[in-house]
């Protein structure tokens, strides 16, 4: 076979390895990134790869995709309720963590103060891919998971800002606090503005463009995300923040082909995680890690039990979280791809101790993800921060054929124990006009509904509904208490209803 065929074969093998390791990681209770990186490190014995620039390029693109997918899955109501502590963790928390672990790195790695702070900035942020994947299927208090997910989606800009600023200071040691402050405010402000602008624009484009093929809508969504990132960075602002804000707006909007867009981006994000982590594993050589083994272990321990908790408690000093919740937030600050990708920045710039910093960062991240990720559930149980009920799936729509050109959608809703429709017969529920419950999924069984079918908690309903009635259906099936005469939503048959 030729070179091209060999490369294609290698890519297919890497993807299959990634899929199988993801399956094993779930059974073992480990973050998938640990096994992806381990697979890359094993392959590094047979494949020589040391292109830091290419790794940084692919890693950045992967982070855009992962942040976009995470934002699509984020419930705005949950983020809105915790935005203050999340922003505090994403800014003050990252800064304090950088100072504490940076001071330790200066002495343990025998490097300069600026290089120590650079190490601290690189490992100061949590990783969106790790947090989303590990917390996604855990039954932990919704408020805590919302804080951690929002923090991981918004703290990358702070880490990137500190990393680039410290690299510039190492190369040209001039310190202008006022200029740095203005630069930071510009990055955050313009990043937020571009995220809001591109989010609203994207929702409008996706709903109005009326493409001939439904398969083009997911492609359009990811193209808009990459466009938002690149245009924001052109203005020297935070593209990562713009992508996450944009994705939250899109994910919480009424969207054509919503299920197709979310499903595509979820699969694409997994693929990018596999490629990124295996590539990062290829970039490091196991024998190089042995050189910084004891320093890496000490730094990892200090990061987990000192630096991160100090950052969390400092940033949440005025919050309503109790000590147990703060301790859990401290423990669940998982490290992942972001620190390793940021560690390629000094390599690309050719700093004197860049290889030492990269190896130490890699060791710390791998240790942190392995220990903290595997212990999330036991720590949550010990600190008593587990949720009181099973995690309820957020409602979303399943499209019919040519759904974008019809006036109806198939909605998927899961019944909660607390909703008033639980334990009621379908015939006793007053549905909006032209609305039909088409199927009920109960456990592994598919039930064909009729008037006497009793709806039970955990049931998943498929409801055919006119698009303009979607909000009424959500309100009806997610309402916790039965409506009174005064607050029951108006469901009146109009001539327009009869003609539909």
PDB file of C-alpha atoms in Angstrom, residues 6 11 25 32 47 80 89 103 130 163 180 183 198 223 252 279 295 331 342 360 378 388 397 414 423 438 465:
ATOM      1  CA  UNK A   6      -1.395   3.686   5.191  1.00  0.00           C
ATOM      2  CA  UNK A  11      -6.819   6.931  11.113  1.00  0.00           C
ATOM      3  CA  UNK A  25     -13.700   3.885  30.408  1.00  0.00           C
ATOM      4  CA  UNK A  32     -12.287   8.605  28.514  1.00  0.00           C
ATOM      5  CA  UNK A  47       4.844   6.179  15.322  1.00  0.00           C
ATOM      6  CA  UNK A  80     -28.664  31.599  34.757  1.00  0.00           C
ATOM      7  CA  UNK A  89     -14.493  30.387  39.485  1.00  0.00           C
ATOM      8  CA  UNK A 103       4.867  29.254  43.221  1.00  0.00           C
ATOM      9  CA  UNK A 130     -13.446  16.073  30.838  1.00  0.00           C
ATOM     10  CA  UNK A 163      -0.654  31.853  29.236  1.00  0.00           C
ATOM     11  CA  UNK A 180      -3.031  44.067  30.692  1.00  0.00           C
ATOM     12  CA  UNK A 183      -6.598  43.719  27.193  1.00  0.00           C
ATOM     13  CA  UNK A 198     -23.461  34.959  16.485  1.00  0.00           C
ATOM     14  CA  UNK A 223     -19.503  25.909  10.308  1.00  0.00           C
ATOM     15  CA  UNK A 252     -32.045  26.890  24.182  1.00  0.00           C
ATOM     16  CA  UNK A 279      -2.568  12.951  19.132  1.00  0.00           C
ATOM     17  CA  UNK A 295       7.964  16.558  40.723  1.00  0.00           C
ATOM     18  CA  UNK A 331     -12.372  17.917  43.651  1.00  0.00           C
ATOM     19  CA  UNK A 342      -1.773  25.356  26.231  1.00  0.00           C
ATOM     20  CA  UNK A 360       5.331  18.306  33.790  1.00  0.00           C
ATOM     21  CA  UNK A 378     -17.264   8.046  45.790  1.00  0.00           C
ATOM     22  CA  UNK A 388     -32.321  13.055  45.380  1.00  0.00           C
ATOM     23  CA  UNK A 397     -37.562  17.298  19.394  1.00  0.00           C
ATOM     24  CA  UNK A 414     -39.755  12.398  30.013  1.00  0.00           C
ATOM     25  CA  UNK A 423     -50.221   8.597  37.310  1.00  0.00           C
ATOM     26  CA  UNK A 438     -47.999   8.537  19.530  1.00  0.00           C
ATOM     27  CA  UNK A 465     -47.606  18.546  18.047  1.00  0.00           C
TER      28      UNK A 465
END
